[in-house]
Tab-separated table of C-alpha atoms in Angstrom:
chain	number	residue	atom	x	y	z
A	12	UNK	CA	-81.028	-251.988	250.922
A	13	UNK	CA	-82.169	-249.018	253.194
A	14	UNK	CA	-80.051	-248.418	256.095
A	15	UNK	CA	-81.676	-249.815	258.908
A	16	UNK	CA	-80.954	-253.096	256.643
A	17	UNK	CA	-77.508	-252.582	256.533
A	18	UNK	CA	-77.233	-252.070	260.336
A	19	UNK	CA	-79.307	-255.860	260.568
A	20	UNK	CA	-77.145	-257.582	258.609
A	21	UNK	CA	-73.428	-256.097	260.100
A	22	UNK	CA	-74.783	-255.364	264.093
A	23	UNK	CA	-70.923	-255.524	265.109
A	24	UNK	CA	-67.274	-255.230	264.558
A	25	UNK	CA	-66.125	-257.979	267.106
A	26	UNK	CA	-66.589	-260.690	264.290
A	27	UNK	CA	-63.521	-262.206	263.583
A	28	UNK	CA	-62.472	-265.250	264.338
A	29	UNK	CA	-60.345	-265.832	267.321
A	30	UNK	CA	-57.065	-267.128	266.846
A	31	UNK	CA	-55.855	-269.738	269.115
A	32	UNK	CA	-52.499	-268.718	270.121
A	33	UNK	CA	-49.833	-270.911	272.020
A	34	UNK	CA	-48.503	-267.907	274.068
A	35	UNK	CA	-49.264	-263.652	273.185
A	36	UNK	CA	-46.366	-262.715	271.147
A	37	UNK	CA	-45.942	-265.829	269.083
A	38	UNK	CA	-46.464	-264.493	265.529
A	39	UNK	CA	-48.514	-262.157	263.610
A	40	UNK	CA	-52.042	-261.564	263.390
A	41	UNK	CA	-54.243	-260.234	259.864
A	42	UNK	CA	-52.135	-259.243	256.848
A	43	UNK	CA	-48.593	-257.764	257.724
A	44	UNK	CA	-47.235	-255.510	255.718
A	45	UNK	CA	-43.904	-255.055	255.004
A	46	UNK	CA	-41.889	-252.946	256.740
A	47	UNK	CA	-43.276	-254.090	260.381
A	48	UNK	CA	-41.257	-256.199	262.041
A	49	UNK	CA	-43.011	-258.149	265.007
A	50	UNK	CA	-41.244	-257.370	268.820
A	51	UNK	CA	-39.753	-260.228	270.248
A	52	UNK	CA	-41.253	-259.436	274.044
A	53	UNK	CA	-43.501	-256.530	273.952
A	54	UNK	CA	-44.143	-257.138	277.990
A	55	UNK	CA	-40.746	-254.865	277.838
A	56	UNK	CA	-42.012	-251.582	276.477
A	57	UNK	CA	-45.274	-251.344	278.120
A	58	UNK	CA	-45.444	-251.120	281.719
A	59	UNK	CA	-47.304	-252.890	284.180
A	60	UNK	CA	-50.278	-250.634	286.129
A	61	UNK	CA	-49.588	-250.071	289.452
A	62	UNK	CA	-52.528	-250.285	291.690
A	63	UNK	CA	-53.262	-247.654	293.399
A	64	UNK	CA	-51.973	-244.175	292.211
A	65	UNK	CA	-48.531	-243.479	294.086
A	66	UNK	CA	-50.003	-240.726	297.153
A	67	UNK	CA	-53.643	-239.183	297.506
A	68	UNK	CA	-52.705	-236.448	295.458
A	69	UNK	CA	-51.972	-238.590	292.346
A	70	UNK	CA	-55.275	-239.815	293.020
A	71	UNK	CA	-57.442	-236.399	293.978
A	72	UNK	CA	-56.339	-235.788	290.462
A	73	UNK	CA	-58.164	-238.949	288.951
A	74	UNK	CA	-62.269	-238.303	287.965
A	75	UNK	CA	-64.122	-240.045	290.589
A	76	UNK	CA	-65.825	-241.102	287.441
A	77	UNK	CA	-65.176	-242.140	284.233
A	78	UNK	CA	-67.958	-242.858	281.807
A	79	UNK	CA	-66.855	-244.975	278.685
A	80	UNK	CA	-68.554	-244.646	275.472
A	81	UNK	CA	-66.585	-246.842	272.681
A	82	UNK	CA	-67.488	-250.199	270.587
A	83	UNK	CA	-66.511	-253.716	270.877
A	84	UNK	CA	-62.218	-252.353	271.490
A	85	UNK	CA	-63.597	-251.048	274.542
A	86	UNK	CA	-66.268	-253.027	275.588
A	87	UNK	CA	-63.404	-255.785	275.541
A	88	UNK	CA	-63.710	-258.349	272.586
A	89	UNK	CA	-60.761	-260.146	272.015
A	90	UNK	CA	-58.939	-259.248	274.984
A	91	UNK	CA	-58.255	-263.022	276.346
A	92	UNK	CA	-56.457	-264.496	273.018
A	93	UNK	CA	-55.650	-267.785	273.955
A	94	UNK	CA	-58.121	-268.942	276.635
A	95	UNK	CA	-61.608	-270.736	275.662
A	96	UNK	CA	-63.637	-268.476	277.385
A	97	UNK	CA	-63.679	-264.298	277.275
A	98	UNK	CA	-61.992	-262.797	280.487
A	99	UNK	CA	-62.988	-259.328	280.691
A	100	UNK	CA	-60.709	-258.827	283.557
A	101	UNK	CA	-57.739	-257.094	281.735
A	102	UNK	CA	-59.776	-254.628	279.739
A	103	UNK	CA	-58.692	-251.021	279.957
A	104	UNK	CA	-62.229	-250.456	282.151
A	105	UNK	CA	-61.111	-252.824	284.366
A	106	UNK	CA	-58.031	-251.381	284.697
A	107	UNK	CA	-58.637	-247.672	285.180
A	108	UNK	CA	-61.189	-249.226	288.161
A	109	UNK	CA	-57.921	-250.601	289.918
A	110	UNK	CA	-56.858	-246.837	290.094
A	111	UNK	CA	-59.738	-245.624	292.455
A	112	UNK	CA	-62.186	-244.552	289.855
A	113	UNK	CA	-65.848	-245.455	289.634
A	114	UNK	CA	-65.909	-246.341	285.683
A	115	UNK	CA	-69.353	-246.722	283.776
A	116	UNK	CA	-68.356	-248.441	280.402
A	117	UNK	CA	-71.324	-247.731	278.229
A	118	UNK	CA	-69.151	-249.744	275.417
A	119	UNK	CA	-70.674	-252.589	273.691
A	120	UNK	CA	-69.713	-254.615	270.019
A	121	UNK	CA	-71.322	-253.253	266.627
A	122	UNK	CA	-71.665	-249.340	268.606
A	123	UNK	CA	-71.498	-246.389	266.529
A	124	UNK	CA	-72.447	-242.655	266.584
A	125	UNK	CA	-75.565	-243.686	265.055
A	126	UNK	CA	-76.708	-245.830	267.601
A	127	UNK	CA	-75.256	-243.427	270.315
A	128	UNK	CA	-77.619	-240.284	268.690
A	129	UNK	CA	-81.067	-242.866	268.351
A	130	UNK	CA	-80.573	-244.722	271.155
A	131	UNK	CA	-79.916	-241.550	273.713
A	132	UNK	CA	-76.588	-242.474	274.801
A	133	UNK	CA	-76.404	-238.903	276.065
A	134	UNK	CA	-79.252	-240.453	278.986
A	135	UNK	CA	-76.880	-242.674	280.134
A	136	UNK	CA	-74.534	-240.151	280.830
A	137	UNK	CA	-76.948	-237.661	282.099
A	138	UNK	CA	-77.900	-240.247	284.326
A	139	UNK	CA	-74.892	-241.554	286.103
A	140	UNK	CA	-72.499	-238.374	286.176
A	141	UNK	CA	-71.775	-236.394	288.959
A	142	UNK	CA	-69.991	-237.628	292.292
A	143	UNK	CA	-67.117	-236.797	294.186
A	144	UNK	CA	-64.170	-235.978	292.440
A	145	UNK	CA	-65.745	-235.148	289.163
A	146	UNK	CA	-66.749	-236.488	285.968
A	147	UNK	CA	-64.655	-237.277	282.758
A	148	UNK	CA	-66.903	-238.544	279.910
A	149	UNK	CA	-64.768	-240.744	277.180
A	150	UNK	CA	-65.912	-240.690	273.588
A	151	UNK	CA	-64.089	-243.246	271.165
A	152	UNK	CA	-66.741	-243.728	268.121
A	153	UNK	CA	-65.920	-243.880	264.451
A	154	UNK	CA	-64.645	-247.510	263.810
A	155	UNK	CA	-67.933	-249.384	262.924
A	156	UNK	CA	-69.584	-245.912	260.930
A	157	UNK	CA	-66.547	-245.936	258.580
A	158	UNK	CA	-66.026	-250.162	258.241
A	159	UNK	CA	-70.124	-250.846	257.832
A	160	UNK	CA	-70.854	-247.312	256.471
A	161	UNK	CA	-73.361	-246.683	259.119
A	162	UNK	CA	-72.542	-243.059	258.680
A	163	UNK	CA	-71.172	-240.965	255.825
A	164	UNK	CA	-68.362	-237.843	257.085
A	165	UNK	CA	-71.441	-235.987	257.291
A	166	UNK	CA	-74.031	-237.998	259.521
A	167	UNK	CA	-70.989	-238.742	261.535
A	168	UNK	CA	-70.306	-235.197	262.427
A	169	UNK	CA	-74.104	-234.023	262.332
A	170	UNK	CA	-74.641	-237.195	265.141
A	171	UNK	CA	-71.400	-236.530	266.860
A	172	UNK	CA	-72.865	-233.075	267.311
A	173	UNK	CA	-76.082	-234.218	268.538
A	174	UNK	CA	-75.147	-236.414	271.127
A	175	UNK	CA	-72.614	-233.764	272.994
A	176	UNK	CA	-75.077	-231.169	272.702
A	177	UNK	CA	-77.732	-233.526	274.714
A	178	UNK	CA	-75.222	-233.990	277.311
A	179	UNK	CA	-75.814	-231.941	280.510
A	180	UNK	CA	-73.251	-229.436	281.571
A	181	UNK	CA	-72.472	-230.319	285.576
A	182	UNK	CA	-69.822	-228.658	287.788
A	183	UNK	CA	-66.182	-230.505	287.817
A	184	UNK	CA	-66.908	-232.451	284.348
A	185	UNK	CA	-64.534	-233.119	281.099
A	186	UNK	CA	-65.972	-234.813	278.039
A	187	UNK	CA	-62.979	-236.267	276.147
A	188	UNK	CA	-63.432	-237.050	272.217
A	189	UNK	CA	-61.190	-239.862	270.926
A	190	UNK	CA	-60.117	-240.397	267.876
A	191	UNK	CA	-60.029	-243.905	266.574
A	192	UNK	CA	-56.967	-245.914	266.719
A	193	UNK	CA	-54.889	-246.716	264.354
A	194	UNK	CA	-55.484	-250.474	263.258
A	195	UNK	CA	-54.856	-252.605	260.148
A	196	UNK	CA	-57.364	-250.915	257.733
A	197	UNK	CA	-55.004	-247.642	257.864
A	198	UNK	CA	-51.862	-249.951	256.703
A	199	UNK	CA	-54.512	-251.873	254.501
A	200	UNK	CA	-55.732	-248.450	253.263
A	201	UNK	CA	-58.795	-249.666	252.983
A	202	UNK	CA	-61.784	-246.498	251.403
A	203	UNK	CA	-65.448	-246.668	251.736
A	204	UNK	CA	-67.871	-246.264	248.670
A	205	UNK	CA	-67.441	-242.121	249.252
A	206	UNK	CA	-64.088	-242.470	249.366
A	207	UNK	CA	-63.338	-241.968	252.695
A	208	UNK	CA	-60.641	-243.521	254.700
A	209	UNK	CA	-60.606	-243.811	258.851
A	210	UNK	CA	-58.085	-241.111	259.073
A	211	UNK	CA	-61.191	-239.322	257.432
A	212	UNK	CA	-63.325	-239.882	260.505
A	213	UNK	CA	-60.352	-239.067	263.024
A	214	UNK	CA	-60.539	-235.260	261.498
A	215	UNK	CA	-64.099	-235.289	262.015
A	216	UNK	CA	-63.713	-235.641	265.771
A	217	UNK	CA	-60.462	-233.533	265.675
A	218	UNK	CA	-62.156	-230.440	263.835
A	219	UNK	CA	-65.034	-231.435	266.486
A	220	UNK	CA	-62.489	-230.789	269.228
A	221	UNK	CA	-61.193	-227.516	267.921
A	222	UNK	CA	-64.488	-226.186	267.391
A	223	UNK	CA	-64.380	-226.320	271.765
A	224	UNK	CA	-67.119	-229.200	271.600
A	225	UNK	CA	-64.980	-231.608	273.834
A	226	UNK	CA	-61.279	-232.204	274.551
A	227	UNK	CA	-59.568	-233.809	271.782
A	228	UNK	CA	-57.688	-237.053	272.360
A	229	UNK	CA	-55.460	-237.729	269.433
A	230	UNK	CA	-54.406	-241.666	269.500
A	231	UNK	CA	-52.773	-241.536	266.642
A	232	UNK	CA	-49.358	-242.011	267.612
A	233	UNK	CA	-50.563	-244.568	270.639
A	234	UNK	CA	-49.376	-247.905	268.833
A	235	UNK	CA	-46.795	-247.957	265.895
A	236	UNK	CA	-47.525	-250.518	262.847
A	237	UNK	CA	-45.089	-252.852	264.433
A	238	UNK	CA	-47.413	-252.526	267.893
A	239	UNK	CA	-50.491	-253.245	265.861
A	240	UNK	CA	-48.931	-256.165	263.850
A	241	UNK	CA	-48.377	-258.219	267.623
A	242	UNK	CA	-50.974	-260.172	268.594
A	243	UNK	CA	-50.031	-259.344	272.205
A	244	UNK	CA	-51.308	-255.312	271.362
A	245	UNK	CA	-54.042	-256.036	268.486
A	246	UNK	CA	-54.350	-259.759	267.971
A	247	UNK	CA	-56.633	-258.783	264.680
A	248	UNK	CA	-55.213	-255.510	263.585
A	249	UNK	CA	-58.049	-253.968	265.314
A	250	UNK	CA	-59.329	-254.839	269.116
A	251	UNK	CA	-56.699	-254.310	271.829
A	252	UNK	CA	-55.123	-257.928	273.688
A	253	UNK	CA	-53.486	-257.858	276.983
A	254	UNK	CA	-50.496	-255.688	276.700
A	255	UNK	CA	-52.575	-253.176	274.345
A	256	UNK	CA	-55.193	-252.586	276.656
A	257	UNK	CA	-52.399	-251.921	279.476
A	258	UNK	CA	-50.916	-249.914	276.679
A	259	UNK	CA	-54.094	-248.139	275.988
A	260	UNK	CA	-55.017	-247.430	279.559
A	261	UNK	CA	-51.646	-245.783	280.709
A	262	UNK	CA	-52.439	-243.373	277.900
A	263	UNK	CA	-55.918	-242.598	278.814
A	264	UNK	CA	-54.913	-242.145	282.610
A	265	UNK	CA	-52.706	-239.669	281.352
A	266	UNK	CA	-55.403	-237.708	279.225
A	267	UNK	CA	-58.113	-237.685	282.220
A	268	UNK	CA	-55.967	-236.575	285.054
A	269	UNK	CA	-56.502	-233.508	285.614
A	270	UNK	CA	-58.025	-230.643	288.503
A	271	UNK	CA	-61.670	-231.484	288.537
């Protein structure tokens, strides 16, 4: 089967079945291994987003634009666990909006850093950047090139490559590269056919980063097994629920503020 085949028959990571919950936090989503132990009320350790940063200055500090470039964990799959019908509402977009920034989520299920280098991601960017207040550009690929094999180490860094150097350099922007987060495949330690694990494709984008390509965001140590293993952070091991895209966002508000 040539490649394009392969991308036909696995177009996205968001396929999972939803599991119908009676309340986030009651039990434990995917395979558990065993040393996590599931938090009784996660809604304790992560803490609500205000909305509006605290004084202007918090806020001059913000982009006055964020443009998202992830897969299905950002685009929002599975972030309403136990309602019949998807609420995008909580998503960490969503949420960074609330603080004053004009986000542009370019996310969407099944994306990689193949389809971001043939399908000119770089022209979305190009196209809605600039503004008042500056521009941070936020790069979280690698998920669906190592799960489907989309791309080997290699293509992944070759395309990774590709699409930053197609980017436009403007006055007052950042471009951010993310490493994947940790999920249930790293506790699964699941390999591809080369061998590679996802920890693999997080070096990719770190040696990326220290090569002065971007800004490296390491989200490694974002969400401890125990954090992945509650349905209120990952209800599939994977895609980010309620608390884990409040989780997620406080982290990335973090990373972006800055003196543009």
């Amino acid at each position: 089967m040539n490649k394009q085949a392969k991308l036909l028959t696995f177009p996205i990571i968001c396929i999972f079945p939803i599991m119908v919950l009676s309340g986030c936090g009651g039990g434990s989503a995917g395979q558990e291994v065993d040393t996590v132990q599931p938090l009784n009320k996660l809604s304790d350790t992560v803490q609500p987003l205000k909305t509006l940063p605290d004084n202007v200055e918090q806020l001059k500090k913000l982009p006055g634009t964020l443009i998202i470039v992830g897969d299905s964990i950002m685009a929002g799959c599975k972030d309403s666990i136990d309602q019949p019908h998807a609420d995008y509402s909580m998503t960490s977009a969503h949420l960074v909006a609330s603080q004053g920034v004009h986000v542009v989520n370019l996310s969407r299920s099944g994306n990689n850093m193949w389809l971001a280098d043939s399908q000119r991601v770089d022209g979305g960017i190009n196209f809605t950047q600039g503004g008042k207040r500056g521009t941070a550009i936020w790069i979280t690929l690698g998920v669906n090139d190592f799960l489907w094999e989309i791309s080997s180490l290699e293509e992944f860094r070759d395309r990774y490559l590709k699409v930053l150097s197609r980017i436009e350099t403007i006055p007052a922007q950042k471009i951010f590269c993310a490493t994947p987060l940790m999920s249930g495949h790293d506790y699964q330690h699941r390999t591809s056919t080369e061998g590679a694990t996802l920890e693999d494709y997080r070096q990719i984008v770190r040696d990326i980063a220290a090569a002065g390509h971007c800004a490296l965001v390491d989200t490694s140590q974002w969400f401890s097994a125990t954090e992945i293993y509650d349905e209120c952070n990952m209800p599939d091991t994977l895609h980010l629920g309620e608390d884990g895209h409040r989780r997620y966002t406080n982290m990335l508000l973090e990373e972006i503020r800055d003196n543009y």
